[in-house]
Coordinates of C-alpha atoms in Angstrom, one line a residue:
M1 CA 3.1 -20.0 113.4
E2 CA 6.5 -18.4 114.1
P3 CA 8.8 -16.2 112.0
E4 CA 11.1 -19.2 111.7
D5 CA 8.5 -21.0 109.7
L6 CA 8.9 -18.5 106.8
E7 CA 11.1 -20.8 104.6
F8 CA 8.8 -23.7 105.0
L9 CA 5.7 -21.7 104.1
Y10 CA 7.6 -20.2 101.2
K11 CA 8.4 -23.7 99.9
W12 CA 4.9 -25.1 100.4
E13 CA 2.9 -22.0 99.1
N14 CA 5.0 -21.8 96.0
D15 CA 4.9 -25.5 95.1
T16 CA 2.9 -25.3 91.9
T17 CA 2.1 -29.0 92.0
L18 CA 0.0 -28.3 95.0
W19 CA -2.0 -25.4 93.5
Q20 CA -4.4 -27.8 91.8
Y21 CA -5.8 -28.7 95.3
G22 CA -6.5 -25.2 96.3
N23 CA -7.1 -21.7 94.9
T24 CA -3.6 -20.4 94.5
L25 CA -2.9 -18.8 91.1
T26 CA 0.3 -16.8 91.7
P27 CA 3.4 -17.3 93.8
F28 CA 3.8 -15.7 97.2
S29 CA 6.8 -13.5 97.9
K30 CA 8.7 -13.8 101.2
Y31 CA 7.7 -10.2 102.0
I32 CA 4.0 -11.1 101.7
L33 CA 4.4 -14.3 103.8
R34 CA 6.4 -12.4 106.4
Q35 CA 3.4 -10.0 106.7
Y36 CA 1.1 -12.9 106.9
L37 CA 3.1 -14.4 109.8
E38 CA 3.1 -11.1 111.6
K39 CA -0.7 -11.1 111.5
S40 CA -1.2 -14.8 112.2
S41 CA -1.4 -14.1 116.0
L42 CA -4.8 -12.5 115.5
D43 CA -7.6 -14.3 117.4
I44 CA -9.7 -16.7 115.3
F45 CA -12.8 -14.6 116.1
D46 CA -11.1 -11.6 114.5
A47 CA -9.2 -13.2 111.6
K48 CA -11.9 -15.8 110.9
Q49 CA -8.9 -18.2 110.3
L50 CA -6.5 -20.1 112.4
R51 CA -3.4 -21.6 110.7
L52 CA -1.0 -23.8 112.7
I53 CA 2.2 -25.6 111.9
I54 CA 2.4 -29.4 112.2
E55 CA 5.7 -30.2 113.8
D56 CA 7.7 -33.4 114.1
K57 CA 7.9 -33.9 117.9
V58 CA 11.4 -35.4 117.7
S59 CA 13.2 -33.2 115.2
K60 CA 11.1 -30.1 115.8
I61 CA 11.0 -29.6 112.0
P62 CA 7.8 -28.3 110.5
A63 CA 6.0 -31.2 108.8
G64 CA 3.1 -29.2 107.3
T65 CA 0.2 -26.9 108.1
I66 CA -3.4 -27.2 109.1
D67 CA -5.9 -24.5 109.2
L68 CA -9.5 -23.5 110.0
Y69 CA -10.8 -21.0 107.5
D70 CA -14.1 -19.2 106.8
F71 CA -14.7 -19.5 110.6
D72 CA -18.4 -18.7 111.2
P73 CA -19.1 -18.4 114.9
Y74 CA -22.8 -17.8 114.4
H75 CA -23.3 -21.1 112.6
N76 CA -20.5 -22.8 114.5
R77 CA -18.7 -24.1 111.5
A78 CA -15.4 -23.7 109.6
G79 CA -13.6 -25.1 106.6
I80 CA -10.5 -27.2 107.3
G81 CA -7.4 -27.7 105.2
I82 CA -4.2 -29.6 105.7
L83 CA -0.9 -29.9 103.9
V84 CA 1.8 -32.4 104.9
D85 CA 5.3 -32.2 103.4
D86 CA 6.3 -35.1 101.2
A87 CA 9.0 -36.2 103.6
F88 CA 6.4 -36.6 106.4
Q89 CA 3.6 -38.3 104.5
R90 CA 2.4 -41.7 105.5
K91 CA 3.7 -41.3 109.0
S92 CA 0.4 -40.4 110.7
F93 CA 1.1 -36.7 110.9
A94 CA -2.1 -35.8 109.0
T95 CA -4.3 -38.2 110.9
E96 CA -3.1 -36.9 114.3
A97 CA -3.3 -33.2 113.2
L98 CA -6.8 -33.6 111.9
Q99 CA -7.9 -35.3 115.1
L100 CA -6.3 -32.6 117.3
M101 CA -7.8 -29.8 115.3
K102 CA -11.2 -31.5 115.4
D103 CA -10.9 -31.8 119.2
Y104 CA -9.9 -28.2 119.5
A105 CA -12.8 -27.0 117.2
F106 CA -15.5 -29.1 118.9
K107 CA -14.4 -29.1 122.5
F108 CA -12.8 -25.7 123.0
L109 CA -14.4 -23.5 120.3
K110 CA -17.7 -25.3 120.7
M111 CA -18.1 -25.6 116.9
N112 CA -20.8 -27.8 115.4
Q113 CA -19.1 -28.9 112.2
L114 CA -16.0 -28.8 110.0
Y115 CA -16.0 -29.2 106.2
A116 CA -13.4 -29.8 103.6
F117 CA -13.4 -29.3 99.8
I118 CA -11.3 -32.2 98.3
P119 CA -10.6 -32.6 94.6
A120 CA -11.8 -36.0 93.4
L121 CA -8.3 -36.7 92.0
N122 CA -6.8 -36.3 95.5
V123 CA -7.5 -39.9 96.5
P124 CA -5.1 -39.8 99.5
S125 CA -6.9 -36.9 101.0
L126 CA -10.3 -38.5 100.4
H127 CA -9.1 -41.6 102.3
L128 CA -7.6 -39.5 105.1
F129 CA -10.8 -37.5 105.8
R130 CA -13.0 -40.7 105.7
K131 CA -10.5 -42.3 108.1
C132 CA -10.9 -39.3 110.4
G133 CA -14.7 -39.5 110.6
Y134 CA -15.7 -37.2 107.8
T135 CA -18.5 -38.2 105.5
E136 CA -19.2 -37.2 101.9
A137 CA -21.8 -34.5 101.8
G138 CA -21.8 -33.7 98.1
L139 CA -20.0 -33.5 94.8
L140 CA -19.4 -30.2 92.9
K141 CA -19.1 -31.2 89.2
E142 CA -16.3 -29.4 87.3
W143 CA -15.7 -27.1 90.2
N144 CA -12.0 -26.5 89.6
K145 CA -10.4 -25.8 86.3
C146 CA -7.8 -28.5 85.5
D147 CA -5.4 -29.0 82.7
H148 CA -6.0 -32.7 82.7
G149 CA -9.8 -32.7 83.2
G150 CA -11.6 -34.1 86.2
G151 CA -12.1 -30.9 88.2
D152 CA -14.8 -32.4 90.4
V153 CA -14.6 -31.6 94.1
Y154 CA -16.1 -33.5 97.0
I155 CA -17.4 -31.8 100.1
Y156 CA -16.6 -33.8 103.2
Q157 CA -18.2 -32.9 106.5
C158 CA -17.8 -33.8 110.2
V159 CA -20.6 -32.9 112.5
C160 CA -20.1 -32.9 116.2
K161 CA -22.1 -35.6 117.9

Protein backbone atom coordinates (compact mmCIF):
# COMPACT_ATOMS: atom_id res chain seq x y z
CA MET A 1 0.00 0.00 0.00
CA GLU A 2 1.09 3.54 -0.73
CA PRO A 3 0.34 6.89 0.96
CA GLU A 4 -1.71 7.75 -2.14
CA ASP A 5 -4.16 4.99 -1.18
CA LEU A 6 -5.32 6.91 1.91
CA GLU A 7 -8.50 8.35 0.37
CA PHE A 8 -9.60 4.95 -0.94
CA LEU A 9 -8.95 3.24 2.40
CA TYR A 10 -10.79 6.03 4.19
CA LYS A 11 -13.80 5.53 1.91
CA TRP A 12 -13.87 1.73 2.24
CA GLU A 13 -13.10 1.49 5.95
CA ASN A 14 -15.81 4.01 6.81
CA ASP A 15 -18.54 2.57 4.59
CA THR A 16 -20.96 1.44 7.28
CA THR A 17 -22.81 -0.84 4.85
CA LEU A 18 -19.70 -3.05 4.78
CA TRP A 19 -19.27 -3.27 8.55
CA GLN A 20 -21.75 -6.15 8.77
CA TYR A 21 -19.21 -8.34 6.92
CA GLY A 22 -16.37 -7.74 9.35
CA ASN A 23 -15.60 -6.58 12.85
CA THR A 24 -15.57 -2.81 12.39
CA LEU A 25 -17.56 -0.96 15.04
CA THR A 26 -16.29 2.62 14.75
CA PRO A 27 -15.08 4.85 11.92
CA PHE A 28 -11.39 5.30 11.20
CA SER A 29 -9.83 8.76 11.07
CA LYS A 30 -7.43 9.72 8.31
CA TYR A 31 -4.78 10.14 11.01
CA ILE A 32 -5.16 6.50 12.14
CA LEU A 33 -5.19 5.23 8.56
CA ARG A 34 -2.09 7.31 7.74
CA GLN A 35 -0.29 5.65 10.66
CA TYR A 36 -1.49 2.26 9.43
CA LEU A 37 -0.11 2.98 5.96
CA GLU A 38 3.24 3.96 7.44
CA LYS A 39 3.47 0.62 9.26
CA SER A 40 2.15 -1.45 6.34
CA SER A 41 5.66 -1.99 5.03
CA LEU A 42 6.42 -4.37 7.92
CA ASP A 43 7.26 -7.93 6.91
CA ILE A 44 4.36 -10.41 7.16
CA PHE A 45 6.42 -12.42 9.66
CA ASP A 46 6.61 -9.36 11.94
CA ALA A 47 3.17 -7.86 11.40
CA LYS A 48 1.32 -11.21 11.04
CA GLN A 49 -0.66 -9.46 8.32
CA LEU A 50 -0.19 -8.45 4.70
CA ARG A 51 -2.63 -6.05 3.08
CA LEU A 52 -2.39 -5.19 -0.60
CA ILE A 53 -4.26 -2.88 -2.94
CA ILE A 54 -6.06 -4.40 -5.91
CA GLU A 55 -5.42 -2.03 -8.81
CA ASP A 56 -7.05 -1.67 -12.20
CA LYS A 57 -4.17 -2.35 -14.60
CA VAL A 58 -5.48 0.12 -17.19
CA SER A 59 -6.53 3.14 -15.13
CA LYS A 60 -4.14 2.45 -12.20
CA ILE A 61 -7.05 3.28 -9.87
CA PRO A 62 -7.35 1.20 -6.66
CA ALA A 63 -10.19 -1.29 -7.10
CA GLY A 64 -10.11 -2.82 -3.63
CA THR A 65 -7.98 -4.53 -1.01
CA ILE A 66 -6.97 -8.08 -0.20
CA ASP A 67 -5.24 -9.20 2.93
CA LEU A 68 -3.79 -12.11 4.79
CA TYR A 69 -4.39 -11.78 8.53
CA ASP A 70 -3.71 -13.89 11.63
CA PHE A 71 -0.68 -15.22 9.78
CA ASP A 72 0.59 -18.29 11.65
CA PRO A 73 3.96 -19.44 10.27
CA TYR A 74 4.12 -22.40 12.66
CA HIS A 75 0.86 -23.93 11.41
CA ASN A 76 1.35 -22.45 7.91
CA ARG A 77 -2.07 -20.80 7.70
CA ALA A 78 -3.73 -17.40 7.51
CA GLY A 79 -7.13 -15.83 7.17
CA ILE A 80 -7.88 -14.08 3.91
CA GLY A 81 -10.19 -11.14 3.31
CA ILE A 82 -11.11 -9.19 0.23
CA LEU A 83 -13.02 -6.02 -0.61
CA VAL A 84 -13.74 -4.85 -4.15
CA ASP A 85 -15.21 -1.39 -4.71
CA ASP A 86 -18.73 -1.37 -6.19
CA ALA A 87 -17.45 0.22 -9.41
CA PHE A 88 -15.15 -2.76 -10.03
CA GLN A 89 -17.39 -5.64 -9.00
CA ARG A 90 -18.36 -8.36 -11.48
CA LYS A 91 -15.27 -7.64 -13.59
CA SER A 92 -13.05 -10.53 -12.36
CA PHE A 93 -10.95 -8.35 -10.02
CA ALA A 94 -11.85 -10.46 -6.97
CA THR A 95 -11.29 -13.79 -8.74
CA GLU A 96 -7.88 -12.73 -10.06
CA ALA A 97 -6.80 -11.19 -6.74
CA LEU A 98 -7.81 -14.29 -4.75
CA GLN A 99 -5.91 -16.53 -7.16
CA LEU A 100 -2.79 -14.34 -7.06
CA MET A 101 -2.86 -14.23 -3.25
CA LYS A 102 -3.36 -17.99 -3.07
CA ASP A 103 -0.38 -18.53 -5.39
CA TYR A 104 1.75 -16.16 -3.29
CA ALA A 105 0.72 -17.83 -0.02
CA PHE A 106 1.20 -21.41 -1.19
CA LYS A 107 4.15 -21.10 -3.56
CA PHE A 108 6.21 -18.30 -2.01
CA LEU A 109 5.31 -18.33 1.68
CA LYS A 110 4.94 -22.15 1.63
CA MET A 111 1.68 -21.96 3.54
CA ASN A 112 -0.57 -24.99 3.87
CA GLN A 113 -3.99 -23.34 4.06
CA LEU A 114 -6.05 -20.19 3.82
CA TYR A 115 -9.41 -19.66 5.47
CA ALA A 116 -12.19 -17.10 5.27
CA PHE A 117 -15.10 -16.23 7.53
CA ILE A 118 -18.04 -15.29 5.28
CA PRO A 119 -21.44 -14.13 6.56
CA ALA A 120 -24.21 -16.38 5.26
CA LEU A 121 -26.00 -13.31 3.90
CA ASN A 122 -23.00 -12.42 1.71
CA VAL A 123 -24.01 -14.73 -1.13
CA PRO A 124 -21.69 -13.14 -3.73
CA SER A 125 -18.66 -13.82 -1.50
CA LEU A 126 -19.75 -17.40 -0.84
CA HIS A 127 -19.99 -17.93 -4.60
CA LEU A 128 -16.62 -16.23 -5.20
CA PHE A 129 -14.73 -18.36 -2.69
CA ARG A 130 -16.31 -21.60 -4.00
CA LYS A 131 -15.39 -20.56 -7.54
CA CYS A 132 -11.79 -20.01 -6.39
CA GLY A 133 -11.42 -23.51 -4.94
CA TYR A 134 -12.39 -22.93 -1.31
CA THR A 135 -14.66 -25.46 0.37
CA GLU A 136 -17.10 -25.03 3.22
CA ALA A 137 -15.46 -26.20 6.44
CA GLY A 138 -18.13 -25.22 8.95
CA LEU A 139 -20.95 -22.96 10.03
CA LEU A 140 -20.84 -20.69 13.06
CA LYS A 141 -24.45 -20.17 14.17
CA GLU A 142 -25.41 -16.61 15.18
CA TRP A 143 -21.71 -15.66 15.13
CA ASN A 144 -22.25 -12.02 14.20
CA LYS A 145 -24.78 -9.66 15.71
CA CYS A 146 -27.09 -8.39 12.97
CA ASP A 147 -29.95 -5.89 13.02
CA HIS A 148 -31.87 -7.99 10.52
CA GLY A 149 -31.10 -11.43 11.99
CA GLY A 150 -29.19 -14.15 10.20
CA GLY A 151 -25.80 -13.67 11.83
CA ASP A 152 -24.54 -17.09 10.73
CA VAL A 153 -21.01 -17.20 9.32
CA TYR A 154 -19.49 -19.88 7.12
CA ILE A 155 -15.86 -20.89 7.36
CA TYR A 156 -14.32 -21.56 3.96
CA GLN A 157 -10.95 -23.22 3.62
CA CYS A 158 -8.45 -23.81 0.86
CA VAL A 159 -5.79 -26.41 1.59
CA CYS A 160 -2.66 -26.59 -0.55
CA LYS A 161 -2.52 -29.82 -2.53
